[in-house]
Amino acid sequence: MIGTHVHRFDVVIVGGGGAGLMAALQTSGQAHVAVLSKLYPSRSHTGAAQGGIGAALGNLEEDHWEWHMFDTVKGSDYLADQDAVEIMCRDAIDTVYELEHNGLPFNRTPDGKIDQRRFGGHTRNFGEAPVRRACYAADRTGHMILQTLYQQCIKRQVTFFNEFHVLDLIIADGRAAGVVAWNIQSGGLHIFHAKAVIIATGGFGRIFKVTSNALAGTGDGVALALRRGIPLEDMEFYQFHPTGMYRLGVLITEGARGEGGFLLNGKGERFMERYAPTLKDLAPRDIISRCMHTEIREGRGINGEDYLYLDLRHLGREVIETKLPDITEFVRVYFGLDPVTDLIPVQPTAHYAMGGIPTDLDGRVVLDEQNTPLPGLYAAGECACVSVHGANRLGTNSLVDIIVFGRRAGRDALRYIQTADLPPLPRDAADEARAEIEHFLSGEGSEPVAVVREDLRTTMMDLASIVRTEQGLTECLSRIHQLRERYRRTRPMDRGQVFNTDLLETIEVGYMIDLSEALVVSALARTESRGAHYREDFPERNDQEWLKHTLAYRRNGKFELRYKPVRITRFEPKARVY
Ligand SMILES: Cc1cc2nc3c(=O)[nH]c(=O)nc-3n(C[C@H](O)[C@H](O)[C@H](O)COP(=O)(O)OP(=O)(O)OC[C@H]3O[C@@H](n4cnc5c(N)ncnc54)[C@H](O)[C@@H]3O)c2cc1C
């Protein structure tokens, strides 16, 4: 029998990435708060973010948050909720200064201001030409953000439970009441009984075979919410970033094109000039990834194969080594090539989930079309869907999102716990988590979980990635159902409790199956093309029928879809021309 320890806090934050740490900073010193993280916090995926954080500081040329807002809405293919986008673009400016004052070592202009560079889809004067909006620290901006926030958390004595893997959300009397977690180091279940819970568990790129996401990006919090009856919003919108290292998926930041790099096809052509005459290689990611797909399919890949080249050679050694040092090293180490003299083989890589747990403007998790909140439950960061990114996120806008909405969620949770009492702890709070662990640690199973996981990732890549069809998605769904059956028969080899990563990876594959199914069911229903969701059988955007957000519920093993309207405040939907 697995023992259970009980802890009591005001607020429990699940996740030690940018969103979780930012939320923690708002509450520190004012409430009894714990941050739980399955990784040591400074290993969170925020630390892998490279290119920059967008804010209309106007340090190098004129810029305004309204322009940032317009670009974000247009980039989202008009699916983003514009009130949320407005908050994000306005607050981005203060937030970047706040990060600076907390010690973040941004690159500087010669006169000492925060330096800014170009990024995809960010323009001046409502689409005229690229603008310098991305604040950056070389190509390790996320690393610097994460270190800065973590240092501040340590300074302010935030309580961390590192290497605790959350397995369940506790909901009692229609309110959040805590979480159940597994202590990775020593085994054993822990109940964290709390008034408020903030989910900040990041994305789920691992459901695709080629991805830029770290191994931990398995969407745990998103899947746990779904299992507890919370709908998932806009899951069909999954972003592929144009420049993953060929076959590896490791990211080469868009900052490389922001500095002047460009893509080449097998005929040596700068093909993006044909597709997006104004922004060219700085068009939004959904568009470039699709163009790359077309080039490859029409035989213009390199040597007719399924990759293209990124050319940085003309930038010169100085720019490459000082402004893009990390990706330069990746290319040298993994490919044995030198970006100063060689072309870099690239292909689109699964990168970012626009969809996730639906929230309102204060990070409160909402349950339906009327945005009814579930008291005490919050979500922020990549796991959440506010929605500021709509059908396609612009580069640099996720770092803004995690900071702005991590902060708002933390503040609102602090407000909430002032008046809320501690909900009763259900006696069976840990039962489901315990049953899941015991199921995998006992009993007989034949199939290695790694095989199920790789089959899932290949299936998703082949049938539900950049280009989708009804036939492909239907096939994908039936394979996911088979994988779910096979998953039940998997057993970890390691039956111990101490550092049993085999067990935890097995549990993560369960999350990946749930999220893949939610994505495919939502994609199958949406008979139009918008942003990152491209249906070859319905190639046009259809605002008449589809200018709405999907809500996918899972009840008794079956998915049910509902829809809610998009909030439009300033910018009416138009055709997207770049
Ligand atoms: C390679 C790469 C480069 C990027 N570059 C940029 C960029 O330049 N600009 C930009 O705006 N965006 C960029 N992004 C996107 C952006 O970095 C992420 O969307 C963002 O950092 C996510 O932050 P987060 O706090 O939501 O989650 P994360 O930073 O992923 O943190 C998730 C946290 O949740 C914890 N966790 C997860 N599951 C559990 C569980 N079951 N129990 C306990 N803890 C759990 C983890 O331990 C971790 O601490 C990039 C992404 C990648 C992958």
XYZ file of C-alpha atoms in Angstrom, residues 111-540:
430
model
C 23.333 54.041 -25.766
C 22.411 51.475 -23.116
C 18.765 50.760 -23.907
C 17.335 47.251 -24.280
C 18.178 46.118 -27.814
C 15.366 44.863 -30.041
C 15.260 42.771 -33.181
C 12.796 41.775 -35.853
C 10.588 38.713 -35.582
C 7.968 37.014 -37.728
C 4.677 38.856 -38.168
C 5.692 41.902 -36.088
C 5.280 45.050 -38.153
C 5.111 48.806 -38.000
C 2.015 50.807 -38.779
C -0.442 47.942 -39.173
C 1.484 45.718 -41.514
C 3.763 48.033 -43.515
C 7.149 46.435 -42.850
C 8.993 44.474 -40.151
C 9.642 46.340 -36.909
C 12.236 45.783 -34.152
C 10.103 44.650 -31.228
C 11.736 41.528 -29.765
C 13.790 42.244 -26.631
C 16.449 39.598 -26.290
C 19.425 38.258 -24.407
C 21.466 36.759 -27.275
C 19.593 33.554 -28.222
C 19.030 32.509 -24.635
C 16.262 34.909 -23.618
C 14.176 32.217 -21.913
C 17.144 30.986 -19.936
C 17.712 34.485 -18.626
C 14.031 34.974 -17.786
C 13.877 31.679 -15.926
C 17.086 32.353 -13.974
C 15.951 35.872 -13.105
C 12.561 34.728 -11.833
C 14.006 31.757 -9.965
C 16.569 33.952 -8.196
C 13.789 36.312 -7.162
C 11.743 33.397 -5.843
C 14.696 32.160 -3.782
C 15.289 35.680 -2.493
C 11.644 35.942 -1.438
C 11.689 32.472 0.123
C 9.085 30.806 -2.044
C 8.549 27.190 -0.906
C 9.463 24.686 -3.623
C 8.652 21.005 -3.845
C 11.048 20.021 -6.596
C 10.677 16.700 -8.363
C 7.074 16.247 -7.330
C 4.969 14.932 -10.179
C 1.331 16.012 -9.929
C -1.048 13.177 -10.793
C -4.495 14.592 -10.060
C -6.470 17.737 -9.310
C -8.757 17.697 -6.292
C -12.110 19.334 -6.864
C -14.586 19.406 -3.951
C -18.020 20.997 -3.903
C -17.347 22.558 -7.287
C -14.169 24.292 -6.079
C -10.488 23.577 -6.433
C -9.207 21.936 -3.251
C -5.637 20.940 -4.085
C -3.602 18.366 -5.975
C -2.202 14.881 -5.519
C 1.489 14.425 -6.295
C 4.082 11.665 -6.431
C 7.426 12.287 -4.780
C 9.872 11.338 -7.530
C 12.914 11.044 -5.278
C 11.534 8.684 -2.677
C 8.140 7.534 -3.942
C 4.904 8.013 -2.044
C 1.804 10.110 -2.605
C 1.363 13.602 -1.231
C -1.882 15.516 -0.980
C -1.521 19.284 -1.184
C -4.747 20.599 0.262
C -5.255 24.249 -0.724
C -7.747 27.022 -1.336
C -6.453 27.768 -4.816
C -4.505 25.873 -7.470
C -2.655 27.443 -10.389
C -1.827 25.084 -13.242
C 1.301 26.203 -15.107
C 2.548 22.956 -16.589
C 3.539 24.111 -20.085
C 2.953 22.567 -23.505
C 2.695 19.161 -25.158
C 4.885 19.148 -28.268
C 6.019 15.616 -27.421
C 2.851 14.240 -29.024
C 4.558 14.821 -32.396
C 7.548 12.903 -33.691
C 9.590 15.965 -34.658
C 9.403 18.631 -31.969
C 11.359 21.464 -30.437
C 9.889 20.696 -27.013
C 11.835 19.184 -24.135
C 11.096 15.643 -22.944
C 8.921 16.988 -20.136
C 6.514 18.682 -22.588
C 3.805 16.040 -22.237
C 0.898 18.336 -21.340
C 0.238 16.905 -17.874
C -1.849 19.747 -16.450
C -3.937 20.048 -19.605
C -4.759 16.334 -19.545
C -5.488 16.355 -15.806
C -7.966 19.207 -16.290
C -9.678 17.289 -19.109
C -9.938 14.210 -16.912
C -11.635 16.309 -14.235
C -14.363 17.497 -16.592
C -12.824 20.785 -17.719
C -13.110 21.424 -21.456
C -10.064 22.135 -23.616
C -10.176 25.145 -25.905
C -8.940 25.289 -29.507
C -6.847 22.134 -29.362
C -6.819 21.839 -33.165
C -4.445 24.802 -33.385
C -0.947 23.434 -32.951
C 1.979 25.462 -34.270
C 4.834 24.099 -36.361
C 7.906 26.320 -36.275
C 9.591 26.556 -39.686
C 13.160 26.006 -38.615
C 13.723 22.822 -36.681
C 17.056 21.110 -37.262
C 16.406 18.410 -39.850
C 15.203 15.163 -38.252
C 16.147 16.335 -34.728
C 13.502 19.018 -34.305
C 15.873 21.090 -32.156
C 14.923 24.710 -32.666
C 16.810 27.324 -34.625
C 15.279 30.549 -33.401
C 13.277 32.822 -35.678
C 15.723 35.430 -34.378
C 18.106 34.000 -36.982
C 15.745 35.265 -39.689
C 15.104 38.372 -37.593
C 18.808 39.120 -37.953
C 18.535 38.674 -41.735
C 18.742 34.935 -42.405
C 16.556 33.398 -45.121
C 15.281 30.062 -46.420
C 16.374 28.414 -49.661
C 14.846 25.557 -51.640
C 16.584 22.870 -53.673
C 16.856 25.219 -56.684
C 18.619 27.816 -54.556
C 15.577 30.124 -54.605
C 14.454 32.398 -51.768
C 10.994 30.907 -52.141
C 9.294 32.982 -49.419
C 9.544 36.022 -51.713
C 6.957 34.341 -53.905
C 4.485 33.579 -51.121
C 4.786 36.668 -48.879
C 6.221 39.563 -50.909
C 6.211 42.075 -48.020
C 7.398 40.090 -45.012
C 9.118 37.248 -46.904
C 11.041 35.110 -44.391
C 9.430 37.011 -41.531
C 5.875 36.018 -42.370
C 4.075 34.230 -39.512
C 5.036 30.654 -38.753
C 1.877 28.922 -39.933
C 2.331 30.433 -43.382
C 6.044 29.666 -43.705
C 5.650 26.089 -42.466
C 2.912 25.503 -45.009
C 5.008 27.019 -47.811
C 7.904 24.742 -46.837
C 5.538 21.795 -46.990
C 4.466 22.841 -50.493
C 8.051 23.328 -51.696
C 8.991 19.886 -50.449
C 5.903 18.190 -51.834
C 6.408 19.767 -55.241
C 9.908 18.336 -55.384
C 11.865 21.475 -54.505
C 13.342 20.146 -51.276
C 17.121 19.881 -51.085
C 18.069 17.106 -53.554
C 14.325 16.410 -53.784
C 14.282 15.367 -50.112
C 12.108 16.522 -47.225
C 14.188 19.441 -45.995
C 15.258 22.955 -46.976
C 18.163 25.235 -46.104
C 18.449 28.159 -43.733
C 21.164 30.536 -44.930
C 22.923 32.702 -42.351
C 26.318 32.922 -44.027
C 25.942 36.528 -45.184
C 25.423 37.687 -41.571
C 29.110 37.201 -40.884
C 30.949 35.584 -38.018
C 30.538 38.511 -35.612
C 26.709 38.604 -35.718
C 26.381 34.820 -35.781
C 28.661 34.211 -32.832
C 27.539 37.079 -30.623
C 23.818 37.307 -31.314
C 23.118 33.646 -32.057
C 25.722 31.743 -30.025
C 23.585 28.859 -28.794
C 22.080 27.846 -32.115
C 25.523 28.174 -33.692
C 26.808 25.679 -31.190
C 23.843 23.335 -31.759
C 24.585 23.313 -35.498
C 28.284 22.719 -34.903
C 27.726 19.950 -32.364
C 24.747 18.109 -33.850
C 25.426 18.538 -37.581
C 29.167 19.141 -37.650
C 28.392 22.216 -39.792
C 29.330 25.845 -39.256
C 26.586 28.475 -39.851
C 29.340 30.958 -40.764
C 30.251 28.927 -43.861
C 27.579 26.243 -44.297
C 23.865 26.068 -45.092
C 21.718 24.582 -42.315
C 19.270 21.742 -43.144
C 15.870 22.530 -41.603
C 12.294 21.243 -41.518
C 9.195 22.427 -39.604
C 9.096 21.201 -36.008
C 6.123 20.884 -33.613
C 6.523 23.834 -31.338
C 3.625 25.432 -29.534
C 0.078 24.703 -28.356
C -2.237 27.642 -28.975
C -5.024 25.714 -27.277
C -5.308 24.477 -23.724
C -7.237 25.053 -20.511
C -9.741 27.892 -21.072
C -9.362 30.886 -18.760
C -10.707 34.387 -18.363
C -8.568 37.521 -18.292
C -7.470 36.822 -14.709
C -6.356 33.275 -15.341
C -9.464 31.752 -13.788
C -10.327 28.430 -15.390
C -13.725 28.595 -17.080
C -16.090 25.746 -17.761
C -18.417 26.698 -20.578
C -19.576 29.081 -23.294
C -20.645 31.624 -20.665
C -17.144 31.606 -19.145
C -18.390 30.351 -15.764
C -15.303 30.077 -13.561
C -14.434 27.062 -11.430
C -13.710 28.823 -8.118
C -10.122 28.537 -6.948
C -8.749 26.991 -10.141
C -6.337 28.970 -12.328
C -4.194 28.244 -15.371
C -1.433 30.314 -16.973
C 1.257 29.923 -19.589
C 1.367 27.498 -22.473
C -1.061 25.075 -20.789
C -3.731 27.793 -20.768
C -5.840 29.351 -23.523
C -6.829 32.953 -22.721
C -6.903 33.224 -25.862
C -4.196 35.642 -26.961
C -2.779 33.518 -29.789
C -5.961 32.364 -31.502
C -5.160 30.081 -34.403
C -1.461 30.976 -34.656
C 0.971 32.535 -32.178
C 3.539 35.116 -33.239
C 7.119 34.565 -32.143
C 8.059 36.293 -28.826
C 4.427 36.367 -27.715
C 4.575 33.287 -25.518
C 7.183 34.758 -23.205
C 4.974 37.833 -22.915
C 1.920 35.646 -22.309
C 3.520 33.614 -19.489
C 4.762 36.713 -17.706
C 1.642 38.867 -18.131
C -0.922 36.162 -17.420
C 1.222 34.338 -14.828
C 1.221 37.627 -12.974
C -2.522 38.188 -13.342
C -3.338 34.636 -12.228
C -1.084 35.006 -9.170
C -2.684 38.313 -8.229
C -6.219 37.056 -8.612
C -5.474 33.910 -6.607
C -4.145 36.130 -3.831
C -7.371 38.127 -3.916
C -9.484 34.948 -3.930
C -7.879 33.317 -0.889
C -8.513 36.397 1.262
C -12.195 35.500 1.477
C -12.362 31.821 0.528
C -12.160 29.197 3.243
C -10.317 25.905 2.839
C -12.674 23.514 1.033
C -13.257 20.164 2.751
C -10.776 17.507 1.690
C -12.631 14.537 0.186
C -11.691 11.296 1.952
C -10.970 9.622 -1.352
C -8.882 12.509 -2.722
C -5.864 10.330 -3.508
C -7.710 7.185 -4.563
C -7.597 7.637 -8.315
C -3.932 8.568 -8.332
C -3.147 5.597 -6.103
C -5.142 3.246 -8.320
C -3.261 4.482 -11.380
C 0.142 3.961 -9.737
C -0.834 0.531 -8.421
C -2.209 -0.484 -11.807
C 1.156 0.186 -13.409
C 3.322 -1.145 -10.583
C 1.485 -4.445 -10.271
C -0.113 -6.780 -12.767
C 1.211 -8.150 -15.990
C 1.625 -6.326 -19.239
C 3.556 -7.143 -22.328
C 3.929 -4.018 -24.425
C 6.814 -1.597 -23.742
C 5.401 1.892 -23.311
C 8.141 3.371 -25.490
C 6.735 1.525 -28.512
C 3.222 2.865 -27.894
C 4.625 6.371 -27.444
C 6.652 6.287 -30.674
C 3.691 4.909 -32.627
C 1.531 7.738 -31.290
C 4.098 10.406 -32.180
C 4.571 9.031 -35.708
C 0.811 8.792 -36.231
C 0.272 12.384 -35.133
C 3.129 13.612 -37.323
C 1.899 11.751 -40.402
C -1.823 12.472 -40.110
C -2.479 15.516 -37.905
C 0.392 17.955 -38.413
C 0.804 20.774 -40.975
C -1.657 19.568 -43.609
C -4.798 17.686 -42.610
C -7.690 15.963 -44.395
C -10.860 14.293 -43.216
C -9.562 10.934 -44.337
C -6.227 11.359 -42.561
C -7.772 12.612 -39.335
C -10.331 9.795 -39.297
C -7.545 7.271 -39.729
C -5.556 9.062 -37.028
C -8.452 8.856 -34.590
C -8.948 5.162 -35.124
C -5.217 4.551 -34.560
C -5.357 6.604 -31.352
C -8.204 4.384 -30.142
C -6.078 1.315 -30.825
C -3.122 2.906 -29.053
C -5.319 3.562 -26.040
C -6.117 -0.162 -25.889
C -2.453 -1.075 -26.195
C -1.567 1.527 -23.564
C -3.716 -0.299 -20.999
C -1.517 -3.354 -21.468
C 1.800 -1.568 -20.932
C 3.782 -2.002 -17.726
C 6.984 -0.298 -16.650
C 9.983 -2.596 -16.212
C 10.926 -0.802 -13.003
C 8.513 -1.707 -10.204
C 10.279 0.291 -7.486
C 9.281 3.609 -5.952
C 12.571 5.527 -5.921
C 13.261 7.644 -9.024
C 11.015 5.464 -11.113
C 11.152 7.479 -14.323
C 9.873 4.457 -16.197
C 6.621 4.668 -14.217
C 6.269 8.414 -14.713
C 6.946 8.197 -18.436
C 4.238 5.564 -18.655
C 1.803 7.895 -16.948
C 2.823 10.740 -19.264
C 1.985 8.647 -22.325
C -1.566 8.461 -20.961
C -1.713 12.275 -21.005
C -0.321 12.349 -24.532
C -3.015 9.964 -25.779
C -5.787 12.070 -24.225
C -4.436 15.289 -25.719
C -3.853 13.771 -29.156
C -7.438 12.603 -29.212
C -8.743 16.020 -28.132
C -6.671 17.630 -30.898
C -7.831 15.263 -33.619
C -11.518 15.333 -32.639
C -11.450 19.151 -32.669
C -9.560 19.245 -35.991
C -11.935 16.813 -37.645
C -14.935 18.941 -36.768
C -13.441 22.230 -37.985
C -14.183 22.163 -41.714
C -12.189 25.267 -42.632
C -8.551 26.396 -42.668
C -7.403 28.989 -40.176
C -3.944 29.726 -38.820
C -2.084 26.548 -37.989
C -5.104 24.366 -38.747
C -4.951 23.673 -42.486
C -7.527 21.373 -44.022
C -6.619 20.482 -47.575
C -10.257 19.523 -48.166
C -11.457 22.920 -46.849
C -8.632 25.297 -47.805
C -10.468 28.572 -47.110
